[in-house]
Coordinates of C-alpha atoms in Angstrom, one line a residue:
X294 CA 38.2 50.3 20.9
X295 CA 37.4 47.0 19.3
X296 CA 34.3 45.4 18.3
X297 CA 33.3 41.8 18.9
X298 CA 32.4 39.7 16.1
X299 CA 31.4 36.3 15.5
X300 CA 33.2 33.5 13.4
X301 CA 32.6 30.1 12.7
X302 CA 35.6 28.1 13.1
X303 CA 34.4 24.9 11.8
X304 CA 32.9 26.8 8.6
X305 CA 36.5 28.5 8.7
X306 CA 38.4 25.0 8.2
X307 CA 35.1 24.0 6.2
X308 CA 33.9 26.0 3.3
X309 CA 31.4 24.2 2.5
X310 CA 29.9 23.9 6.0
X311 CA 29.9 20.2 6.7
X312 CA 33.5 20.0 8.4
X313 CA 34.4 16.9 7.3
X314 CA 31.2 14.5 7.4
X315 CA 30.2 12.6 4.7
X316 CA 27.1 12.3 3.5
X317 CA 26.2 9.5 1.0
X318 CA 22.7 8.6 -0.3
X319 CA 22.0 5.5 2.1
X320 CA 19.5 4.4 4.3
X321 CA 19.9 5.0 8.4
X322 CA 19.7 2.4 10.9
X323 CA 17.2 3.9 12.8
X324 CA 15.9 7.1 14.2
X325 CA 18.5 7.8 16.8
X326 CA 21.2 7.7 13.6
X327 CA 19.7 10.8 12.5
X328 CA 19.7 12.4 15.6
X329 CA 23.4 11.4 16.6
X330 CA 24.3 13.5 12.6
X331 CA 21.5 16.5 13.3
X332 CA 23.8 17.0 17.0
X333 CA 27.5 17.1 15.4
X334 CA 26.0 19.8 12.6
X335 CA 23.9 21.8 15.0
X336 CA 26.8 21.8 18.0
X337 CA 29.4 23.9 16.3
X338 CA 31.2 26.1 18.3
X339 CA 31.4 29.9 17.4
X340 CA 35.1 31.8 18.3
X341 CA 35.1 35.0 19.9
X342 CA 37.2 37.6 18.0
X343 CA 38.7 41.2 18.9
X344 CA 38.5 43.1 15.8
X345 CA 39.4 46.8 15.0
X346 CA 36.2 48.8 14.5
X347 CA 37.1 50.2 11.4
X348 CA 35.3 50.6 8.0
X349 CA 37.8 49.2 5.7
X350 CA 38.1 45.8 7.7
X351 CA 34.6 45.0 7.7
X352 CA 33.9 42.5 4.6
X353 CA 30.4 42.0 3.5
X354 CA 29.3 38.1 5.1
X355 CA 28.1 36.1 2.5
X356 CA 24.8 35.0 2.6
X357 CA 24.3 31.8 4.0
X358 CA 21.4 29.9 6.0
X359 CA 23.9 29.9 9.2
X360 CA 27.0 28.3 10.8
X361 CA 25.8 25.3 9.5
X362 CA 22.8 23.9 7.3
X363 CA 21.4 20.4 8.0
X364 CA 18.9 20.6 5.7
X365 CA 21.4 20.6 3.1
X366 CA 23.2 17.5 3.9
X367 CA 19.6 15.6 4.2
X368 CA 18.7 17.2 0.9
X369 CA 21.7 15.5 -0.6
X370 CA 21.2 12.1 1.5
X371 CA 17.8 12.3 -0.3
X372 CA 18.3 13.9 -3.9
X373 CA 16.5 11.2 -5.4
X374 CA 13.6 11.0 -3.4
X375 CA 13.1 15.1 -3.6
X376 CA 13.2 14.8 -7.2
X377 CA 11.2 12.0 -8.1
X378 CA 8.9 13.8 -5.6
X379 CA 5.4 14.8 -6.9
X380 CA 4.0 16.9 -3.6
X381 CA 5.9 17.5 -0.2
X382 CA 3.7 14.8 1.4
X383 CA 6.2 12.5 -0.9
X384 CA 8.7 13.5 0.4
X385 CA 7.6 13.5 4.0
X386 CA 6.2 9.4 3.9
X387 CA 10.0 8.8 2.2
X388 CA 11.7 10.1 4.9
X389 CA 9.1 8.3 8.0
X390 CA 10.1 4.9 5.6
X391 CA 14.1 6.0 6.6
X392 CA 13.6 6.2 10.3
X393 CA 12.8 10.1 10.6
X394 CA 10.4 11.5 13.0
X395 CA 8.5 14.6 14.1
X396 CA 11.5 14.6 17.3
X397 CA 14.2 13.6 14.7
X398 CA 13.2 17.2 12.3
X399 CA 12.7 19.3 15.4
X400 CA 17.2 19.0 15.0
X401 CA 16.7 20.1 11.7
X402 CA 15.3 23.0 12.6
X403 CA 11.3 21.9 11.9
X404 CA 8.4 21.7 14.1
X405 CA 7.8 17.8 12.1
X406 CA 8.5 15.9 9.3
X407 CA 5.8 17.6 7.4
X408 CA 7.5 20.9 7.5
X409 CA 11.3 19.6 6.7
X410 CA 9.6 18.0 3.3
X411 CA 8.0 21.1 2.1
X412 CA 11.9 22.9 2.8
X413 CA 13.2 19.9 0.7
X414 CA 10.8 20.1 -2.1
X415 CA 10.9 23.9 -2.3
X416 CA 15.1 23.9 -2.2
X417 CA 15.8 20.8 -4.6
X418 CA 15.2 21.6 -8.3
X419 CA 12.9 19.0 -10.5
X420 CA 13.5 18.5 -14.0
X421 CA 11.5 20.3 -16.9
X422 CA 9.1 17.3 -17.7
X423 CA 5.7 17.6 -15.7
X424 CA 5.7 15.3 -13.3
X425 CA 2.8 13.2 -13.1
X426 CA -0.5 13.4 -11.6
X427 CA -1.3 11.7 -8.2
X428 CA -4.0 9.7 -8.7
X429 CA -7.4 11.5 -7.1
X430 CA -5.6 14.5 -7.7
X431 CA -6.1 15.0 -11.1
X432 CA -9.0 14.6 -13.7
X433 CA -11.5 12.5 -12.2
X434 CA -12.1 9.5 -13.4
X435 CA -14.7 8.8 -16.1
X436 CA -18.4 7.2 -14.6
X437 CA -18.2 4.4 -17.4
X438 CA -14.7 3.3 -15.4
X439 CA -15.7 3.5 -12.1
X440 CA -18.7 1.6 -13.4
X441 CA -16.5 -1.3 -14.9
X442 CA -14.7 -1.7 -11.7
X443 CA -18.4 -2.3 -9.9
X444 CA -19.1 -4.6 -12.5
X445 CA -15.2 -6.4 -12.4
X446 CA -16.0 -6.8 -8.2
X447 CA -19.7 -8.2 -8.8
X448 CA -17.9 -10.8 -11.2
X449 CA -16.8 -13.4 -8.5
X450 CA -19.6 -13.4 -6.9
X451 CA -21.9 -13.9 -10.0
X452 CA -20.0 -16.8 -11.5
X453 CA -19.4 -18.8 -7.9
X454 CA -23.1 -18.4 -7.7
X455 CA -23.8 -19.7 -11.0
X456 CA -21.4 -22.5 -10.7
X457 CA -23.2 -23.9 -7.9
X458 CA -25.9 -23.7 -9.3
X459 CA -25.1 -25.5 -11.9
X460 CA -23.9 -28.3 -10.0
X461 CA -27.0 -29.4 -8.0
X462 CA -28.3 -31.6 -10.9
X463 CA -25.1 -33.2 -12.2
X464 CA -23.6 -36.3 -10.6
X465 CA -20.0 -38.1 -11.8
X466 CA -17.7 -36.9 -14.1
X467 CA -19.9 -34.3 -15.2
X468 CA -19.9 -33.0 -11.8
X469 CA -16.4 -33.1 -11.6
X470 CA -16.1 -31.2 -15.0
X471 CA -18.7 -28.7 -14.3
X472 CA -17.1 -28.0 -10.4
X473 CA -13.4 -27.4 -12.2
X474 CA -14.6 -25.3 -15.0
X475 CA -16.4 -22.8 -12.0
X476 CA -13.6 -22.9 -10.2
X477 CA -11.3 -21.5 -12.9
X478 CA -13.6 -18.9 -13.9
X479 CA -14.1 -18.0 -10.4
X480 CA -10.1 -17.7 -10.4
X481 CA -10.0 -15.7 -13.2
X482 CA -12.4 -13.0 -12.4
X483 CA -11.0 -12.9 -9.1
X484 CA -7.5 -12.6 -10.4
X485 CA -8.9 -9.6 -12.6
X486 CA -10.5 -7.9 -9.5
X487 CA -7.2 -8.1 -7.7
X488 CA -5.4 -6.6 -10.6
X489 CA -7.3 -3.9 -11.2
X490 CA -9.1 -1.7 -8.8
X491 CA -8.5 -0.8 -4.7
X492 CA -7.9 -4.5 -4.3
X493 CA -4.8 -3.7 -6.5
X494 CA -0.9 -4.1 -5.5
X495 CA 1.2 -1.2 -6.3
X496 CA 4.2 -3.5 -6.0
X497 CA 5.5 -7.0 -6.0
X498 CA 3.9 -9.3 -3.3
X499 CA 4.9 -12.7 -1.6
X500 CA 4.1 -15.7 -3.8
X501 CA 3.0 -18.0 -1.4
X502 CA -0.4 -15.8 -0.4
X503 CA -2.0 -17.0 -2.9
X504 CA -1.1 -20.6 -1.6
X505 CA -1.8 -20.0 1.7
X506 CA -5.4 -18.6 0.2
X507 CA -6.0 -21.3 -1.6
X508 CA -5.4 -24.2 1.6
X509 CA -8.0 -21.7 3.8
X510 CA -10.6 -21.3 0.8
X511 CA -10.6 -25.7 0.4
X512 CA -10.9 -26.0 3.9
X513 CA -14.0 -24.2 4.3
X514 CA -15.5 -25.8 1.4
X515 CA -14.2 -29.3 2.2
X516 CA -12.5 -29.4 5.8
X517 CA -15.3 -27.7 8.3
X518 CA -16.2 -31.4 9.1
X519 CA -13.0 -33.2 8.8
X520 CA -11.7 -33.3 12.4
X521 CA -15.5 -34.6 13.3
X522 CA -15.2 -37.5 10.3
X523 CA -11.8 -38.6 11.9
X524 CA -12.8 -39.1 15.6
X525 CA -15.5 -41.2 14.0
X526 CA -13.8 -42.9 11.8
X527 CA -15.1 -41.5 8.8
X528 CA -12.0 -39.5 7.6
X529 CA -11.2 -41.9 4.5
X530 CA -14.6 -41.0 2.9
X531 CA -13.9 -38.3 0.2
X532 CA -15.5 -34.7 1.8
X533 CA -18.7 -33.0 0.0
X534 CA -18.3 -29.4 -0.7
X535 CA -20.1 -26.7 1.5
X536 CA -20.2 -24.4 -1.7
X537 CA -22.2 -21.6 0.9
X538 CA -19.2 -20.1 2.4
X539 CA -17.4 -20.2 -0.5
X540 CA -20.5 -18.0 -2.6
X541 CA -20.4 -15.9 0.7
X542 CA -16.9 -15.0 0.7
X543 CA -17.2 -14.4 -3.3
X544 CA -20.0 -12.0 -3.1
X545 CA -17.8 -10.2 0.0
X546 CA -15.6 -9.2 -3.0
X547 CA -17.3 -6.2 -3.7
X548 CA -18.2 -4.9 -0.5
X549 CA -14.0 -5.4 0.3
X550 CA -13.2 -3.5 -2.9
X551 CA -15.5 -0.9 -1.2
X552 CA -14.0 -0.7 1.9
X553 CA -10.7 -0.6 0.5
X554 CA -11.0 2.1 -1.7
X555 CA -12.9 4.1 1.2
X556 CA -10.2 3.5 3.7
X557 CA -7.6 4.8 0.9
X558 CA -9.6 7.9 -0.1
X559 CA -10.0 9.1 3.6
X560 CA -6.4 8.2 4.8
X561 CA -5.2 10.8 1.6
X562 CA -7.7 13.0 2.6
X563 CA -6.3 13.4 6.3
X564 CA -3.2 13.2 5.3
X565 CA -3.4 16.3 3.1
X566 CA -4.9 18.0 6.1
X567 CA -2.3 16.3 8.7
X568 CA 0.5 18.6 10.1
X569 CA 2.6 15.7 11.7
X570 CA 2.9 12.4 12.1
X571 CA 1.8 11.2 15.7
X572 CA -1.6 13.9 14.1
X573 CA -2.2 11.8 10.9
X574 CA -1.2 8.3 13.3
X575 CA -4.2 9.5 15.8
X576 CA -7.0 10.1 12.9
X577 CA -6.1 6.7 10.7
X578 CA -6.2 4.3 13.4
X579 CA -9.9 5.0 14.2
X580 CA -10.4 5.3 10.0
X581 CA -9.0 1.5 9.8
X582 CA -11.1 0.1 12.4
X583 CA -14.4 1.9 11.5
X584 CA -13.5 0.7 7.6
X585 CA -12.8 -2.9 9.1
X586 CA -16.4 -2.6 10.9
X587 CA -17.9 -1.5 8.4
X588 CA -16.4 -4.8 6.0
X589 CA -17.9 -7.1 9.0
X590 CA -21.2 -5.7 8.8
X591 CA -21.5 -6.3 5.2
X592 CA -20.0 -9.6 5.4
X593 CA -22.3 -10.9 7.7
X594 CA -25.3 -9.8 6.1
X595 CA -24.3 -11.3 2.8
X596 CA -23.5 -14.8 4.5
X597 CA -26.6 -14.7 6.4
X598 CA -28.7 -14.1 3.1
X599 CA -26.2 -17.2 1.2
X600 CA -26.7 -19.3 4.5
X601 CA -30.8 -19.3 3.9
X602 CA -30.1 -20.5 0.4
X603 CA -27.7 -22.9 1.0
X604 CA -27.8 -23.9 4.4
X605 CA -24.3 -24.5 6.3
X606 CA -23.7 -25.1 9.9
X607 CA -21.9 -22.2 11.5
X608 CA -21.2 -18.7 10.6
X609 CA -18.2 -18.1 13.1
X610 CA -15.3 -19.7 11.1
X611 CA -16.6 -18.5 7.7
X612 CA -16.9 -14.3 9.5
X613 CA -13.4 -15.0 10.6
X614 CA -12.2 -16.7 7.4
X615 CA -13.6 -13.0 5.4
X616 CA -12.1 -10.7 8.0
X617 CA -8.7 -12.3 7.6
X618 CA -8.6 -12.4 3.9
X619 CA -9.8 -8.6 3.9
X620 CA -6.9 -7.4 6.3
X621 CA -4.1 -9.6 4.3
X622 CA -5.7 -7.8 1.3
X623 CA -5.1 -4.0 2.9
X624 CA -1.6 -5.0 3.8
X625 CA -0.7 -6.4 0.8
X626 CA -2.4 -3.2 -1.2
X627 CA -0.3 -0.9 1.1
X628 CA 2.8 -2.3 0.9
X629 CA 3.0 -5.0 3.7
X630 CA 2.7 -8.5 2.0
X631 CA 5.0 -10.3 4.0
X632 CA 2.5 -9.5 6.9
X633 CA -0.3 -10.8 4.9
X634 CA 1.9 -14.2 4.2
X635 CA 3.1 -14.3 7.7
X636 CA -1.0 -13.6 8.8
X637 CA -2.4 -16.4 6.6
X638 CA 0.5 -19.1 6.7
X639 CA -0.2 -19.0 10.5
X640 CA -3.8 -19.7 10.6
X641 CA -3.2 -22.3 7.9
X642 CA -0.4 -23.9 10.3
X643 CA -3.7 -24.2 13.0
X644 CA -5.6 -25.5 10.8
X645 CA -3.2 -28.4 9.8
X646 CA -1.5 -29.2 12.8
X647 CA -5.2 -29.8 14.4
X648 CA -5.9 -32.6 11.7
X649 CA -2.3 -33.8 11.6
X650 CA -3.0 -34.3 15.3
X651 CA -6.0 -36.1 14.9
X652 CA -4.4 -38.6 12.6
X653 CA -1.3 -39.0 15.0
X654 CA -3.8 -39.9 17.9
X655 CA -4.9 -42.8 15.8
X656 CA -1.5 -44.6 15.9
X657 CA -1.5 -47.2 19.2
X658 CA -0.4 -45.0 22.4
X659 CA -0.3 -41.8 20.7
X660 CA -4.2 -41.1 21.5
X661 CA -2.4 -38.2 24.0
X662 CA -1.7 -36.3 20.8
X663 CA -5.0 -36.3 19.4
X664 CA -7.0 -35.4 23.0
X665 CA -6.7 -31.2 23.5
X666 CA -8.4 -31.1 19.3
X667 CA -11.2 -33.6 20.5
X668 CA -11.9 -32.1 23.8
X669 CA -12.0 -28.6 21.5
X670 CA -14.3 -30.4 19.1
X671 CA -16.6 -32.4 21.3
X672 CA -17.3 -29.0 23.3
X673 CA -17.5 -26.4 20.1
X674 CA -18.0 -28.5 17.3
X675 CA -15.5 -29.1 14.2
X676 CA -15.9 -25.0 13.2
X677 CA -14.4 -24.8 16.6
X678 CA -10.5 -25.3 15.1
X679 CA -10.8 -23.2 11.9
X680 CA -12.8 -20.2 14.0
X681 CA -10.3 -20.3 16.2
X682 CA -7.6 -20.6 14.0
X683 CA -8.9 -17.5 11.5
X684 CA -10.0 -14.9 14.3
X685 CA -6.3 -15.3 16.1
X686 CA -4.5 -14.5 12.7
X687 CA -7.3 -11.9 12.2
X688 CA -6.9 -10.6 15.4
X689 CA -3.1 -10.2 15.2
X690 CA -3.2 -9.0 11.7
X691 CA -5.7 -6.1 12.5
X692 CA -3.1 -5.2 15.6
X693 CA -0.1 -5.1 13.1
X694 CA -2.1 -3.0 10.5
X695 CA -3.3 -0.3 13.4
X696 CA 0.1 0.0 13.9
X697 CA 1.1 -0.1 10.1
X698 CA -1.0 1.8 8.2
X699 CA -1.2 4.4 10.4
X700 CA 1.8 5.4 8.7
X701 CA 2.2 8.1 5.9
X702 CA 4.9 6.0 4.0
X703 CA 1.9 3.3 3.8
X704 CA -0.4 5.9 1.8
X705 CA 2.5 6.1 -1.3
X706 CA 2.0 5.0 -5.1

């Protein structure tokens, strides 16, 4: 009488359970990578075996997590992310970054990504150093700090207003000198709120956001008029400044450092309460676009209160102008700057195109070139072409952060 028993053959050729594939700490393709590996280690076949059914040939079975262990050859795939890990949630963001999903884990044995990361945090071992503190998980942080940083986001918005100001009785060079040195303070303090603070990059951005910036900030203090001045004629004159949208969009600075920092606090919070992916996805994307209404609302009360002080003609390009800048700010502070860049370089690309137009329909014959801006112009108005040109890179950059920072690798120091 014999007694069936169950063998591995591939751990039989393979001791160490992996038969033969290698696993070396790189990134995956794409999602369907890991699920092509998770198939070849889950598919192994077992052997059928006669074996006498006595006492002395049964061997105790080693121990082992069974005919083959997945988890093991992702735990060495990631090593340095499990160890460098502070929290499981770490872990689970790192591994959404490499292309692995709730349907990816459920090969590995897990109902999501979630639970796979707490199995790799618990099994890889962390050196003796403590590892640091996450920030809002911690100490809180002191009231005189959090009280800087109000002050720090005021700053822009103070000294812009100030500046102008200043300028109303100067004419001439000291004009000139006066609207230069408010400028570079204005610069400077906004530089210090975007270092500092939830308007704060965690990493290296693009360089050219800040020219791209820069080209939309001058054209709506010099340029809201400039297509209008060049049908007429008038485009050689040197442009005034409209200094209200430009104290407008400096006093938005606090109410976006607001925002931010909201949007970041809640997005942990359901995160530490999220069980999968698709669950955290379906409660940030409703966080983003009440935080995003909740910037417009404030915007447009602090532009309507500038507008009665110094009087500008429409609100509609200067709204659009603050929206933009606020979503290429989240991107950028979550880890998507080259969306930002791609966001503002296009609505800067409207914007020039429409006055290189202009001037091109000046040349003899070439008035065809010039006509689709003036017909735009002559029935909205000059705002018309950087309104237009603002909310469709708004618009496209609030669709690409739905999708984006719905994500938990977006929510990472």
């Amino acid at each position: 009488m014999t007694t069936p028993r169950v063998t591995d053959s591939a751990h039989a050729e393979d001791p160490s359970g992996l038969d033969g594939l290698a696993f070396h700490p790189r990134t995956p393709a794409d999602a369907d990578s890991w699920d092509t590996t998770s198939d070849a280690l889950l598919a192994r076949p077992a052997v059928w075996e006669d074996e006498p059914a006595t006492t002395a040939s049964r061997t105790p079975a080693t121990p082992r997590r069974g005919p083959a262990d997945p988890v093991k050859a992702l735990m060495h795939r990631h090593r340095e992310l499990c160890e460098r890990a502070v929290d499981p949630l770490e872990i689970a963001a790192g591994l959404e970054a490499h292309g692995v999903t709730d349907r990816t884990a459920a090969r590995f044995r897990h109902r999501d990504v979630f639970s796979l990361a707490e199995e790799l945090y618990a099994r890889v071992p962390r050196g003796e150093a403590p590892t640091p503190a996450r920030p809002g998980r911690g100490l809180p942080r002191p009231a005189a700090a959090d009280f800087a940083l109000v002050l720090l986001t005021l700053l822009p918005g103070a000294l812009c207003a100030l500046a102008v100001a200043g300028l109303r009785p100067l004419e001439g060079i000291p004009r000139t000198a006066a609207t230069v040195t408010g400028a570079v303070a204005v610069t400077v303090a906004l530089s210090l709120c975007l270092r500092r603070g939830p308007l704060r990059a965690q990493r290296r951005t693009v360089p050219a956001l800040r020219l791209w910036t820069l080209w939309l900030l001058a054209y709506a203090a010099y340029g809201t008029d400039l297509p209008t001045r060049i049908m007429v004629g008038g485009g050689e004159a040197a442009p005034a400044l409209n200094a209200g949208p430009l104290v407008g969009l400096a006093l938005a600075v606090a109410p976006a450092a607001w925002c931010a920092h909201l949007f970041s606090i809640q997005a942990r919070r359901r995160l530490d309460g999220s069980r999968g992916l698709e669950e955290f996805a379906s409660g940030a994307r409703p966080l983003l676009l009440g935080v995003v209404a909740l910037y417009v609302g404030a915007l447009v009360a602090l532009l309507a209160v500038t507008r009665l002080v110094l009087p500008y003609d429409d609100l509609a390009p200067v709204v659009a102008l603050g929206v933009l800048l606020f979503l290429a700010r989240l991107l950028v502070v979550h880890h998507f700057p080259a969306a930002a860049a791609t966001g503002l370089a296009a609505a800067c690309a409207v914007e020039a195109t429409a006055i290189l137009l202009l001037l091109a329909g000046r040349l003899p014959g070439c008035g065809f070139l010039a006509a689709p801006v003036e017909a735009a112009v002559t029935a909205w108005g000059a705002s018309a072409v950087p309104a237009a040109a603002c909310a469709a890179a708004a618009a496209g950059l609030l669709a690409h952060a739905t999708a984006a920072l719905s994500r938990a690798s977006a929510h990472t120091q």
